[in-house]
Structures are given as structure tokens and as C-alpha cells.
Coordinates of C-alpha atoms and ligand atoms in Angstrom, one line a residue:
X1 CA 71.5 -70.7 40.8
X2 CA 68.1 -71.7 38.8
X3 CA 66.0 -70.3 41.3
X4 CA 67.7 -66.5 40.5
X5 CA 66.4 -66.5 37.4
X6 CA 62.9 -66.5 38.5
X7 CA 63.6 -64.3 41.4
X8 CA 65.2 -61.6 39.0
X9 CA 62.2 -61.7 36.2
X10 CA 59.7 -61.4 39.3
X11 CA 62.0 -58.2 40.3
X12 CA 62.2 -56.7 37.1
X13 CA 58.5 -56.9 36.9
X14 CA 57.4 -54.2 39.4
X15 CA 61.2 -52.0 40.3
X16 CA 62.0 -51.6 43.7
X17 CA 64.1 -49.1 46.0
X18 CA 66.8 -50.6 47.4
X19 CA 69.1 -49.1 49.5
X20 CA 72.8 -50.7 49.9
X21 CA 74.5 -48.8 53.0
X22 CA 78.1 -50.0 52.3
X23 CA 78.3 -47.4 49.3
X24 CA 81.6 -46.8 48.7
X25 CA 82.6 -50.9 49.2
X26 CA 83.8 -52.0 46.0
X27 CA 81.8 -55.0 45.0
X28 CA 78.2 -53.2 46.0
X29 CA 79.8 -50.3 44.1
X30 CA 80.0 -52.8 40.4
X31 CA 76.8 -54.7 42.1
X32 CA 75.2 -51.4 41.8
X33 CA 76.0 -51.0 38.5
X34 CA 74.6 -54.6 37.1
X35 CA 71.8 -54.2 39.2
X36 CA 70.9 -50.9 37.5
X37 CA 71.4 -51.8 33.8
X38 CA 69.9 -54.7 34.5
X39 CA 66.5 -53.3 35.5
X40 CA 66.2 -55.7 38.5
X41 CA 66.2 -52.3 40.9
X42 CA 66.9 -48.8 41.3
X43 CA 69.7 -48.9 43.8
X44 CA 70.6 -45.8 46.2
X45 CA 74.0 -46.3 47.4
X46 CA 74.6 -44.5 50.5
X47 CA 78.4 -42.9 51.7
X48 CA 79.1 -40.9 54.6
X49 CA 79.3 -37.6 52.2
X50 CA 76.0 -38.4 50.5
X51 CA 74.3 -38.4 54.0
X52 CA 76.4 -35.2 55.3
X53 CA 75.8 -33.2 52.3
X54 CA 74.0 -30.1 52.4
X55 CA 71.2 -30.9 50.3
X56 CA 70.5 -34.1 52.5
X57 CA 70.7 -32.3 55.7
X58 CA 66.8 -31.7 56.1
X59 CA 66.3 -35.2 55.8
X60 CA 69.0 -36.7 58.3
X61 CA 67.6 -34.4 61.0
X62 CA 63.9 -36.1 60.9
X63 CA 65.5 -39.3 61.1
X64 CA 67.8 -38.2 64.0
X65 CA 64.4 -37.0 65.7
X66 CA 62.8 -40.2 64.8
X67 CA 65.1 -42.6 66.0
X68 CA 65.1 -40.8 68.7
X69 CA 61.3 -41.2 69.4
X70 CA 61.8 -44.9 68.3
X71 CA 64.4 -45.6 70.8
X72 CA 64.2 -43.1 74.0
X73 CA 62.4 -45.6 75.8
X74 CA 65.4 -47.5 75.7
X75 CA 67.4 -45.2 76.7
X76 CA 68.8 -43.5 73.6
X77 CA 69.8 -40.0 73.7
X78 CA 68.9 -37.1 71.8
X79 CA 73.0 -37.0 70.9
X80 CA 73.7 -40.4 70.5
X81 CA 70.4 -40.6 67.9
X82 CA 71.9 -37.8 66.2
X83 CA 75.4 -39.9 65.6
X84 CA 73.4 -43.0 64.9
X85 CA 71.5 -41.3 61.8
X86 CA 74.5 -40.5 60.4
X87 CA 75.6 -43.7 60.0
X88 CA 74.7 -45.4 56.7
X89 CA 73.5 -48.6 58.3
X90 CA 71.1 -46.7 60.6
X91 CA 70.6 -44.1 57.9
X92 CA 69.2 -46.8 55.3
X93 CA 67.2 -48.4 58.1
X94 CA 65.3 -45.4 58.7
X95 CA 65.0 -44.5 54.5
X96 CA 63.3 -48.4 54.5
X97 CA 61.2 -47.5 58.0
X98 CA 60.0 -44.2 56.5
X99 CA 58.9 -45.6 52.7
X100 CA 62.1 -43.8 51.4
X101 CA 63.0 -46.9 50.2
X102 CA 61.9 -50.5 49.7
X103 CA 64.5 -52.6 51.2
X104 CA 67.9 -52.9 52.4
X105 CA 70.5 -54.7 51.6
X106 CA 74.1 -55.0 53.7
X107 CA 76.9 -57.1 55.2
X108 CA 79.5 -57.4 52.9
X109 CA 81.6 -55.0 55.5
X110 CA 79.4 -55.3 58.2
X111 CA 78.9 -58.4 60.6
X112 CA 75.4 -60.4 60.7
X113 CA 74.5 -58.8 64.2
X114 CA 75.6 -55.5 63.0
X115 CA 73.5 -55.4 60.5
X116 CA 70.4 -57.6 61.9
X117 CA 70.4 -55.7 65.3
X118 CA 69.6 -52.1 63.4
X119 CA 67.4 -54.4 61.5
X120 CA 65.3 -55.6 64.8
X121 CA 64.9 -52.4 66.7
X122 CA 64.4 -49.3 64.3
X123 CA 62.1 -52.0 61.0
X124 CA 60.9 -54.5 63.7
X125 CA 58.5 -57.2 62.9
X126 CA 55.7 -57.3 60.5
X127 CA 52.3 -57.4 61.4
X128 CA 51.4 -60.6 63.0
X129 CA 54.9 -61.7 63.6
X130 CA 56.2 -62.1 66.5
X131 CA 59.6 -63.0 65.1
X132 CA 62.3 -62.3 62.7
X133 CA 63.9 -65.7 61.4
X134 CA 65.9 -66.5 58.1
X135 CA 65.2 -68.9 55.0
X136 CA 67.8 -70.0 53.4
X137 CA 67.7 -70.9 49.6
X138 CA 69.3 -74.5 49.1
X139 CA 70.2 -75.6 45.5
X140 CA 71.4 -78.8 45.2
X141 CA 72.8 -80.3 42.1
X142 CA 70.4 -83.6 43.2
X143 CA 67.3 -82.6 41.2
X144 CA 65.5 -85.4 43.1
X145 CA 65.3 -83.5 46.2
X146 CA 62.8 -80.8 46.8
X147 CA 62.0 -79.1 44.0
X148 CA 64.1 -80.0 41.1
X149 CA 66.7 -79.8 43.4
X150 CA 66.0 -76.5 45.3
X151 CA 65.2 -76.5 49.3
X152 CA 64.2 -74.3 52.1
X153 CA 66.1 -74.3 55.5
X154 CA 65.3 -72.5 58.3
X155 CA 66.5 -70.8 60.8
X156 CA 70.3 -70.8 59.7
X157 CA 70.9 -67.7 60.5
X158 CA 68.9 -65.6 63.6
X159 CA 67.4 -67.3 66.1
X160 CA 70.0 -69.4 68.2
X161 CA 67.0 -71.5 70.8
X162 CA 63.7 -71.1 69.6
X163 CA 61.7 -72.8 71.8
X164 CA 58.0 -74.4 70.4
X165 CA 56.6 -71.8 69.8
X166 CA 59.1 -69.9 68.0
X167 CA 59.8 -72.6 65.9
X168 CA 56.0 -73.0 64.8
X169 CA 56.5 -69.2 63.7
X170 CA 59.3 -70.3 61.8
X171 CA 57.5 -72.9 60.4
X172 CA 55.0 -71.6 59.3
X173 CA 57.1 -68.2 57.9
X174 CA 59.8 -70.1 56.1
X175 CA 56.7 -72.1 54.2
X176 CA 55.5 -68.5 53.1
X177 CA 58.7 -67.6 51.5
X178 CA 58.9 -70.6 50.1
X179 CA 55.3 -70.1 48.3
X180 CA 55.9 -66.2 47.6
X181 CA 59.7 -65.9 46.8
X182 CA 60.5 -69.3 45.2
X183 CA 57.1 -69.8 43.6
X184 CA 56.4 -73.4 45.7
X185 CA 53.1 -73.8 44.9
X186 CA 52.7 -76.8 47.9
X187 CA 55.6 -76.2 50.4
X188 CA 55.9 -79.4 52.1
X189 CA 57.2 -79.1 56.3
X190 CA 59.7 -81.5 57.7
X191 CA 60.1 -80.1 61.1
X192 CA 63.7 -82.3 62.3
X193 CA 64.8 -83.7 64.7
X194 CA 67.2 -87.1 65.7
X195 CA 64.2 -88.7 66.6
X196 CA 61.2 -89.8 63.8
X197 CA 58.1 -90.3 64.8
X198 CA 58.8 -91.3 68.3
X199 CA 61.8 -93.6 67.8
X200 CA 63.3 -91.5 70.7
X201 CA 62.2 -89.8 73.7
X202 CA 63.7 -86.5 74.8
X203 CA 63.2 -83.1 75.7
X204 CA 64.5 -81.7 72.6
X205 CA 62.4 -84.4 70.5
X206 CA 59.6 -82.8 72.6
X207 CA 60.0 -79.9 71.7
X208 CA 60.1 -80.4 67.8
X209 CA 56.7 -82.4 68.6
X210 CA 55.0 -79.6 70.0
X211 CA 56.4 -76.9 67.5
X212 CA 54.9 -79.5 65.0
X213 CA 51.3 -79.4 66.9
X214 CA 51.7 -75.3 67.3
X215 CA 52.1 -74.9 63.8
X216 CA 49.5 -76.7 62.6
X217 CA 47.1 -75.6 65.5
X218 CA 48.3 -71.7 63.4
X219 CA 48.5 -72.9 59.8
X220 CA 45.6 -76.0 59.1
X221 CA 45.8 -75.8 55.8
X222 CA 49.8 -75.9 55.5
X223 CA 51.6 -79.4 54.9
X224 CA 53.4 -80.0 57.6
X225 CA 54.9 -83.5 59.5
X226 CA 57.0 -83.6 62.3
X227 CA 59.6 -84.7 64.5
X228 CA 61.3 -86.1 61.0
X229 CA 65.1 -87.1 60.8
X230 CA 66.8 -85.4 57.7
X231 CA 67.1 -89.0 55.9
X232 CA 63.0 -89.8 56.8
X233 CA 62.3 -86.5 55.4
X234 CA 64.1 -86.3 51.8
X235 CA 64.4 -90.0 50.8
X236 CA 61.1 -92.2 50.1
X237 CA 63.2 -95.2 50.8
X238 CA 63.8 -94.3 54.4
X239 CA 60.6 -92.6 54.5
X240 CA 58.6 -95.8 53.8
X241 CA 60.4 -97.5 56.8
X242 CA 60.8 -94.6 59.4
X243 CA 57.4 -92.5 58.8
X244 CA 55.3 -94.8 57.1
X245 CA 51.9 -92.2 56.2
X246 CA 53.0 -89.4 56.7
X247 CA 52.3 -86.4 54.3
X248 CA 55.7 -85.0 54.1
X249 CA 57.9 -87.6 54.9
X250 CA 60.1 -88.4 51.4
X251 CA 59.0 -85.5 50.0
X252 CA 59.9 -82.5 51.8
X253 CA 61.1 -79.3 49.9
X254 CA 60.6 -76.7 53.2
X255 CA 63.7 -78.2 56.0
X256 CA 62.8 -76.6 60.1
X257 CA 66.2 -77.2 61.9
X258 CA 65.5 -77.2 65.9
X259 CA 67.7 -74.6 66.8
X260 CA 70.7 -72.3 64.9
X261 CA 73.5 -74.8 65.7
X262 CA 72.2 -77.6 63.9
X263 CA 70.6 -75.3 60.9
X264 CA 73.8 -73.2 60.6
X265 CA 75.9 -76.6 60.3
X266 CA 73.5 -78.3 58.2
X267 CA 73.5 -75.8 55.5
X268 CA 77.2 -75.3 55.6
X269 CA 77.5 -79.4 55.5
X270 CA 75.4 -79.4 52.0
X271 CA 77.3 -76.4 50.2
X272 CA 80.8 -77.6 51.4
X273 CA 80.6 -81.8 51.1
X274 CA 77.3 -81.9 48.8
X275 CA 78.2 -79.3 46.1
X276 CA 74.7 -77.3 46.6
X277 CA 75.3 -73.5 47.1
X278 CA 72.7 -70.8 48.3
X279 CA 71.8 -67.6 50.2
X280 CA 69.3 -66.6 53.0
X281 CA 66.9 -64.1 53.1
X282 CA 65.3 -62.4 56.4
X283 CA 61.4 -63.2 56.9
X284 CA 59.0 -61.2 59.4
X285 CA 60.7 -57.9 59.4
X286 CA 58.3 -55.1 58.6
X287 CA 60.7 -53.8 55.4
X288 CA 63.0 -56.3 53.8
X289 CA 66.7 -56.3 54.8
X290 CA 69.1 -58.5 53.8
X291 CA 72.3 -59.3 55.0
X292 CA 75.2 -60.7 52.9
X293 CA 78.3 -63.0 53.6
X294 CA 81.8 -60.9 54.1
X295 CA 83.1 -63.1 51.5
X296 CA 80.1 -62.3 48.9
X297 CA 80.7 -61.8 45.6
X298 CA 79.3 -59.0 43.2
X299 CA 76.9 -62.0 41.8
X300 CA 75.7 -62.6 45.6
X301 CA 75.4 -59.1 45.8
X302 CA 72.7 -58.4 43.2
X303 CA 70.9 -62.0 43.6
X304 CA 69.9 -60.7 47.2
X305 CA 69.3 -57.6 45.9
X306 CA 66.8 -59.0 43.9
X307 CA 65.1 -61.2 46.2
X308 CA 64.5 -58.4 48.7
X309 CA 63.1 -56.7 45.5
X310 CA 60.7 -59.7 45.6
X311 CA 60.0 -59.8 49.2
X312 CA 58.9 -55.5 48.4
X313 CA 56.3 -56.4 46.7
X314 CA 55.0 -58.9 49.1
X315 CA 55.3 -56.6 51.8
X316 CA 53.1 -56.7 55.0
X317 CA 53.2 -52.7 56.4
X318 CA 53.2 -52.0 60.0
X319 CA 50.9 -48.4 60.4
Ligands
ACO1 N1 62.8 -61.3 66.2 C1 62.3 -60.1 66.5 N2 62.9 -59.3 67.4 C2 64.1 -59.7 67.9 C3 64.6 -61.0 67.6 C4 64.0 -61.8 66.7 N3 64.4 -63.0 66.3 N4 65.8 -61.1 68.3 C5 66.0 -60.0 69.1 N5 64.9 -59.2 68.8 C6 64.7 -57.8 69.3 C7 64.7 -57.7 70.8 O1 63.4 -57.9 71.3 C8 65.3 -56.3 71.0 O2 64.3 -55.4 70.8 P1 64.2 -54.0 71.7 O3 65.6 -53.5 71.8 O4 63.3 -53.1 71.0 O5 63.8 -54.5 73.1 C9 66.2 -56.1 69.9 O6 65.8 -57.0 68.9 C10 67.7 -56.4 70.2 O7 67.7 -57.6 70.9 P2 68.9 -58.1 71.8 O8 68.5 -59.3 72.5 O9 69.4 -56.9 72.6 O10 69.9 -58.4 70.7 P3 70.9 -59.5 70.7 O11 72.2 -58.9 71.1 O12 70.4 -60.8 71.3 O13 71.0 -59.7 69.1 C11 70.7 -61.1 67.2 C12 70.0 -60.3 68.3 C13 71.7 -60.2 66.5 C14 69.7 -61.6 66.2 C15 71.3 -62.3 67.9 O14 70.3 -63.2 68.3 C16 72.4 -63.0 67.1 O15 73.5 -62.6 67.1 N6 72.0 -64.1 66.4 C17 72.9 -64.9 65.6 C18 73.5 -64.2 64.4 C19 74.6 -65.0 63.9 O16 75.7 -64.8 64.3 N7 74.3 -65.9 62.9 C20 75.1 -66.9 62.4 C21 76.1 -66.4 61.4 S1 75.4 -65.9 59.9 C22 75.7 -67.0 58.7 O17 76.3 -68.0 58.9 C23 75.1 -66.8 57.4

């Protein structure tokens, strides 16, 4: 991808911590390797014996007693906290929590709601977000669209039924990433829908409309149109005809899917019939974490290792 090439110079430019729990897997094992000679992070690679070892041991025991505090009110136990600390996934989540390390980055073993559940309740949101939500880094070989050819979807990954207002937070987050990781200097909001600009009435049409009004009512300044079919958004042709004045329409590089189905499809439609290819990133957690695809390759590995690098040193700390 174009993009990483950018992403990797911004991360070599100020190293960052980043801790990659499935140590002993063998692609994050060679990941580790690239990532280190390449100077785009200093990776810590965590393993069940590195966390049990006796020089570690003063450390796991403040994170078992801080989980603990985190999480009693949910019912976790003074034992069970203990177990969960020693477990490299909840390990590294407290090392990013505590400033031990800058980010995170995990899945190649692990499932999406393995990883992102640990993620939610021990790093939790930043401040002033109310939600966690993904954006996921489109590159299609059609340089036309977006910017030369690179797009931002959201949510394809988290959030299965946002309703309006948790799409305006999307909204508004994914055009953030957009401006801070891939360097948009003018993200452009398509929020979409089946309907454009009231060729249909629905409830779900409804809903995009009023996400569209939330987000603007939070972001003024941010280019944003909405509800916009796929078509009225990217193609000036259509855009002319369907959404004649509008600021985004035909020109949209920044893509807000209505709900996880439809942006989960949508990207999967565009890497496996239109040749693009990409990766998401996490937005609105406190620390960066990242999760990766159980089919991820050793290149995957380190590009998301390097945009969560990025996302460091844009970080918003809770105190
Ligand atoms: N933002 C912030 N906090 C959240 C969010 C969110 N989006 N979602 C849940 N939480 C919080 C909850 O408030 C809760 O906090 P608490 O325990 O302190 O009260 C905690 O996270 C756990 O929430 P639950 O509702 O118990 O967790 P749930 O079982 O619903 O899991 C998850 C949340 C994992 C994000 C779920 O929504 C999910 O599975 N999403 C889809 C993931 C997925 O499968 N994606 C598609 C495949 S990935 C791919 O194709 C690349």
C-alpha cells in the first residue's frame, strides 16, 4: 500500500513502544524482527515465561492489583485478576494502561472480540469519546477515487447498530484519523445510506439523516453530507444527478456505513471484486490497540504496527 509508506516515515520519526502479546507466534516473531531493524518501533514481545519470570514478578503483581481495582465493580475477583494478568493479552493491556508501553498490537491468534473486549474495559475510551469504532484504510487501484485512490470506511469492524448518535461519533472520529494518520488535509463525509437526499423514506434513511445533523451540530467546521448512496458519493456523474450541491457528493474520500453489516460487507466487496486491499485501525480508545486478521501476513503485521506507532503520538491521555 502507498499510504504505508507515509505511515512508516511518520513512525520512524518519533519511536514508539509497542507491545505485541502473541510473542511466541511465528509471523509477529519475524514481524518483530523487521519492525526492529527497521526503526519503525521498539517492539516488546510478550510469552507466558517472560511474564512468569522472576525478574517480572514485581511488576505482574501491580497489575493483578490493578485490574483488580479496575474491574471489582464488575465483579472480578482478587483470584481471577490474578489469572487474568498473567495472560499476555491482559498483560500488554495493562503495560499500554500504565504508560509501559505505547500501544498494542494483536489478533493474529486471537479473535476480534478477544482482543477488542480486553481493549474496551481495562484502556477504555479517550477523553471525550464516548465510543470505540474502527477506520479502515481502503486503497484502491482507481486513483480517481478519494485520494489518489485511498479511502476511509467506517465502522467495519466494532460497532454492529449504532444508532444517530453513535454514528455522528463515528463520523466525526473516522474524519480525524483520516486528517492525523493518513495526512487528509480536507476529509470529505459521505454518511450512506440506499436513499440520497430524500429519494426514499425510511426509518433507517432517518436515522443516517439525523447522524448527519448530530455530526455537524458536534463538528461545524468538518465537511460532511448526508444520507448519500455509495454511487452519489464517489462519482461526479451520479453526483450531478442525485445530490446536485452538495459539498461532498462526488468527492468523498471519508465513507460512514450505517451499521457493521453493510460496512463489514462493503469493504470485503471492494478488496475481493474491486482489487483494493487494506487494514483497520481502532479510534477512541485511550492507548492504541490494534487488532489483526488470523490470516495476516508478517507485512500486515508491521504496517499496523506502525500505524498504531502513528496513532502514539497523537494520543489523547485519560488522567
Ligand atoms: N465503545 C466503548 N465501549 C464499549 C463499546 C464501544 N464500541 N462496546 C462495548 N463497550 C464496553 C461496554 O460498555 C462494556 O464496558 P464495562 O464492562 O466496563 O461495562 C465492555 O465494553 C464490554 O462490553 P460488552 O457489551 O460486555 O461486550 P460485548 O460482548 O458486546 O463485546 C464487542 C463488545 C466485542 C465490541 C462486540 O460488540 C463485538 O463483538 N463486535 C463485533 C466484532 C466483530 O466480530 N467484528 C467483525 C469481524 S472483524 C473483521 O472483519 C476485520
Amino acid at each position: 500500500m502507498k499510504i504505508m509508506e507515509k505511515i512508516k516515515a511518520k513512525a520512524r520519526a518519533s519511536v514508539k513502544r509497542i507491545v505485541l502479546p502473541e510473542g511466541d507466534e511465528a509471523r509477529t516473531v519475524k514481524a518483530a524482527e523487521i519492525i526492529a531493524s527497521e526503526g519503525v518501533a521498539e517492539p516488546i514481545l510478550l510469552t507466558p515465561d517472560f511474564i512468569a519470570a522472576a525478574e517480572n514478578k514485581a511488576r505482574l503483581e501491580t497489575y493483578a492489583a490493578d485490574l483488580y481495582e479496575l474491574r471489582k465493580a464488575k465483579g472480578l475477583s482478587e483470584e481471577a485478576a490474578a489469572k487474568l494478568a498473567a495472560d499476555p493479552m491482559y498483560y500488554g493491556m495493562m503495560m499500554v494502561k500504565e504508560g509501559d508501553a505505547d500501544g498494542l498490537v494483536s489478533g493474529a491468534v486471537h479473535s476480534t472480540g478477544d482482543m477488542l473486549r480486553p481493549a474496551l474495559q481495562i484502556i477504555r475510551t479517550a477523553p471525550g469519546m464516548k465510543l470505540v469504532s474502527s477506520a479502515f484504510l481502503l486503497e484502491s487501484p482507481r486513483t480517481e477515487f478519494g485520494e489518489d485512490g485511498l479511502l476511509v470506511l467506517a465502522d467495519c469492524v466494532v460497532n454492529p447498530c449504532p444508532d444517530a448518535e453513535e454514528l455522528a461519533g463515528i463520523a466525526v472520529a473516522t474524519a480525524e484519523t483520516a486528517r492525523t494518520l493518513c495526512g487528509f488535509e480536507e476529509p470529505r463525509v459521505a454518511m450512506l445510506s440506499f436513499s440520497s437526499k430524500g429519494s426514499a423514506e425510511h426509518p433507517l434513511v432517518e436515522k443516517v439523516r439525523k447522524a448527519a445533523e448530530t455530526a455537524r451540530a458536534i463538528a461545524p467546521d468538518l465537511i460532511l453530507d448526508g444520507e448519500l448512496q455509495l454511487d452519489a458519493a464517489l462519482i461526479p456523474e451520479v453526483a450531478a444527478i442525485k445530490a446536485k450541491g452538495s459539498p461532498v457528493a462526488g468527492r468523498a474520500n471519508v465513507l460512514i456505513f450505517p451499521d457493521l453489516q453493510s460496512g463489514n460487507i462493503g469493504y470485503k466487496i471492494a478488496e475481493r471484486m474491486g482489487g483494493a486491499s487494506g487494514f483497520a485501525v481502532l479510534q477512541g480508545l485511550a492507548g492504541p490497540c490494534n487488532d489483526l486478521s488470523r490470516g495476516c501476513s508478517v507485512d500486515d503485521i508491521v504496517n499496523t504496527v506502525a500505524a498504531t506507532a502513528v496513532q502514539a503520538g497523537n494520543r489523547r491521555r485519560r488522567d
